[in-house]
Coordinates of C-alpha atoms in Angstrom, one line a residue:
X1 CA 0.0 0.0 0.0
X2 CA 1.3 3.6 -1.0
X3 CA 2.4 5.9 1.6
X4 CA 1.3 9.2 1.5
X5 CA 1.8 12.7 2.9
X6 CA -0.8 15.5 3.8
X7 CA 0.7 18.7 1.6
X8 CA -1.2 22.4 3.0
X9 CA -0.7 24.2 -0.2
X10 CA 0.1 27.5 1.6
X11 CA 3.4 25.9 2.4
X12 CA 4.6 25.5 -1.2
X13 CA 7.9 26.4 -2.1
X14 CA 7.4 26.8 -6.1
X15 CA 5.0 28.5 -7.6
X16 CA 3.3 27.2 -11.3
X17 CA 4.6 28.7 -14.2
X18 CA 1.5 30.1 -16.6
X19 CA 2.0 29.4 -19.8
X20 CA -1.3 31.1 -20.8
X21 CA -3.4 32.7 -17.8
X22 CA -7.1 33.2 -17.5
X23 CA -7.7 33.6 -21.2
X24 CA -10.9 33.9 -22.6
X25 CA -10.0 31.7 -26.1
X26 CA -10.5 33.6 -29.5
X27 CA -9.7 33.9 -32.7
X28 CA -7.4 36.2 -32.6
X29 CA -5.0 34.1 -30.5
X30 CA -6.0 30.8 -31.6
X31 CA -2.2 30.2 -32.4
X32 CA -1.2 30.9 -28.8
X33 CA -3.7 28.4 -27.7
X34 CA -2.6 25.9 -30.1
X35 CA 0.8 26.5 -29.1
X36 CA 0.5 25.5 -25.5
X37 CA -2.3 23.3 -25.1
X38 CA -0.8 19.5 -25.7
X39 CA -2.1 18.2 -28.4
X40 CA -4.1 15.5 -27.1
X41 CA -6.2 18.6 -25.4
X42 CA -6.4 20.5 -28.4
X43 CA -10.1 19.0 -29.4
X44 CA -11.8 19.9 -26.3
X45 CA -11.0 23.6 -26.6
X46 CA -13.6 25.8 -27.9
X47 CA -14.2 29.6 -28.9
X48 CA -15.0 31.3 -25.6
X49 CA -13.5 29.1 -23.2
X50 CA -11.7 30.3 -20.2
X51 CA -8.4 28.5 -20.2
X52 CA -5.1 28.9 -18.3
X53 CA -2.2 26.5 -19.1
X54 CA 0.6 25.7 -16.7
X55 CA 4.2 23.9 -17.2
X56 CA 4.0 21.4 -14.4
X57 CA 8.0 19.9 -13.0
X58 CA 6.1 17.2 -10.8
X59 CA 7.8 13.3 -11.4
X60 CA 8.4 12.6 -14.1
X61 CA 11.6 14.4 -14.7
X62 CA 12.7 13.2 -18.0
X63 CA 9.7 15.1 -20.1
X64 CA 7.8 18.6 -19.6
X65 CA 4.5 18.4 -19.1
X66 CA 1.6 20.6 -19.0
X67 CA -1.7 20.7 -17.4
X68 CA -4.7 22.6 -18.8
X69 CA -7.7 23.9 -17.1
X70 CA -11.1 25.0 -18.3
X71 CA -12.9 27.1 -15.6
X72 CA -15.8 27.7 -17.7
X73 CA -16.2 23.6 -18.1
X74 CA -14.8 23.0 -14.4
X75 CA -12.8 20.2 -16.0
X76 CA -8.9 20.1 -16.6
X77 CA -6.2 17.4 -18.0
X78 CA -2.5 17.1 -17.3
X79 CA -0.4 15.5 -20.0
X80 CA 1.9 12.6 -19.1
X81 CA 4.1 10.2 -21.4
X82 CA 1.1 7.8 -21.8
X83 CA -1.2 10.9 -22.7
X84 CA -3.3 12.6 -20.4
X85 CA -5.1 12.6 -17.8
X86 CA -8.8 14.0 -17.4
X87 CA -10.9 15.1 -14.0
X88 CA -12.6 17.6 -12.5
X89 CA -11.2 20.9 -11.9
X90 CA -11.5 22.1 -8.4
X91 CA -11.2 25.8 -8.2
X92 CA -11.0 26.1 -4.0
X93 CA -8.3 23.6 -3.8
X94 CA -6.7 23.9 -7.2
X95 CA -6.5 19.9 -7.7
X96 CA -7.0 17.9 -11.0
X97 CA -9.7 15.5 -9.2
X98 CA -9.5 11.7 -11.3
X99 CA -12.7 9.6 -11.9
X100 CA -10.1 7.0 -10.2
X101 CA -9.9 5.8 -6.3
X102 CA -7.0 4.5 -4.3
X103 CA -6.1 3.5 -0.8
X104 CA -2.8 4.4 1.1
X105 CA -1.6 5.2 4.5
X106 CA 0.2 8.3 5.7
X107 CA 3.5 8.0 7.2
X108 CA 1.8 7.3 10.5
X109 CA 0.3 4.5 9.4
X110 CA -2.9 6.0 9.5
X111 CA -5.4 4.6 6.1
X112 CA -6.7 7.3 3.5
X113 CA -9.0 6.3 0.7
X114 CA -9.6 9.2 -2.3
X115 CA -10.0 10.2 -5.4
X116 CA -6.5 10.7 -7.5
X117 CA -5.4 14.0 -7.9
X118 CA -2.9 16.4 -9.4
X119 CA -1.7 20.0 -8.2
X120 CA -0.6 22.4 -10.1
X121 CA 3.1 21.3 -9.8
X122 CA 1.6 18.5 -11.3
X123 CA 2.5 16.2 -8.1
X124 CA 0.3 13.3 -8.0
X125 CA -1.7 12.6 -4.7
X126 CA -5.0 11.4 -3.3
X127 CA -7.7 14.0 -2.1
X128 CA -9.8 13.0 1.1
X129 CA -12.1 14.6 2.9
X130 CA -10.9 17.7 2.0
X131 CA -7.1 17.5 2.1
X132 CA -4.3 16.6 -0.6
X133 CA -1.8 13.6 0.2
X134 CA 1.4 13.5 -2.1
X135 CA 2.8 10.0 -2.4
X136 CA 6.0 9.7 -0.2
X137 CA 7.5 6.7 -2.4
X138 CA 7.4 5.3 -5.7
X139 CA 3.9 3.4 -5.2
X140 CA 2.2 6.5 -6.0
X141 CA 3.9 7.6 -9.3
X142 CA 2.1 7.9 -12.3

């Protein structure tokens, strides 16, 4: 079973780096858009959406990745070697919520059962009953 790690986001470190930021998606700067989004993403943008794109360092190391959110569609994705990955956008605690579940312990040994989540650092965790575990070892990792 994974071991995880509760992570209060007002202790982050790092902060994400916006690619694209609150934009409302147009025309006019359809060739930003295309130029950030991953491609994979590309189909689900629309004119009018309200997008932001961020360059996420999480694990893996050996590739850049990027995670897209839709406000307007509370949805998001973050893109991974194997293509990426779809949930629910939370806006209050800024996670990338999975349709998938998993169950882990934190490092006290204590058992936590949630949906699988992302951050915007693009660190992979579960989210339970209102707070965000990272995965402490290698269990965890996409």
């Amino acid at each position: 079973m994974p071991t995880c790690i509760r992570l209060d986001s007002s202790e982050y470190q790092e902060e994400p780096q916006a690619l694209i930021e609150y934009l409302s998606v147009s025309p006019q700067n359809a060739g930003m858009v295309k130029d950030a989004v991953p491609a994979d993403q590309l189909s689900q943008v629309e004119g009018g959406d309200e997008i932001s794109v961020y360059a996420v360092d999480g694990p893996p190391v050996d590739c850049s990745r990027r995670m897209t959110i839709w406000y307007n569609k509370e949805m998001a994705a973050i893109e991974t070697p194997q293509g990426s990955i779809w949930g629910d956008w939370d806006e209050e605690e800024e996670l990338l919520l999975t349709e998938d579940f998993e169950e882990a312990q934190t490092d006290d040994g204590v058992p936590v059962n949630g949906r699988i989540a992302y951050n915007l650092l693009g660190l992979r965790g579960l989210y339970s009953s209102g707070n965000f575990y990272v995965f402490s070892d290698s269990e965890g990792d996409a």
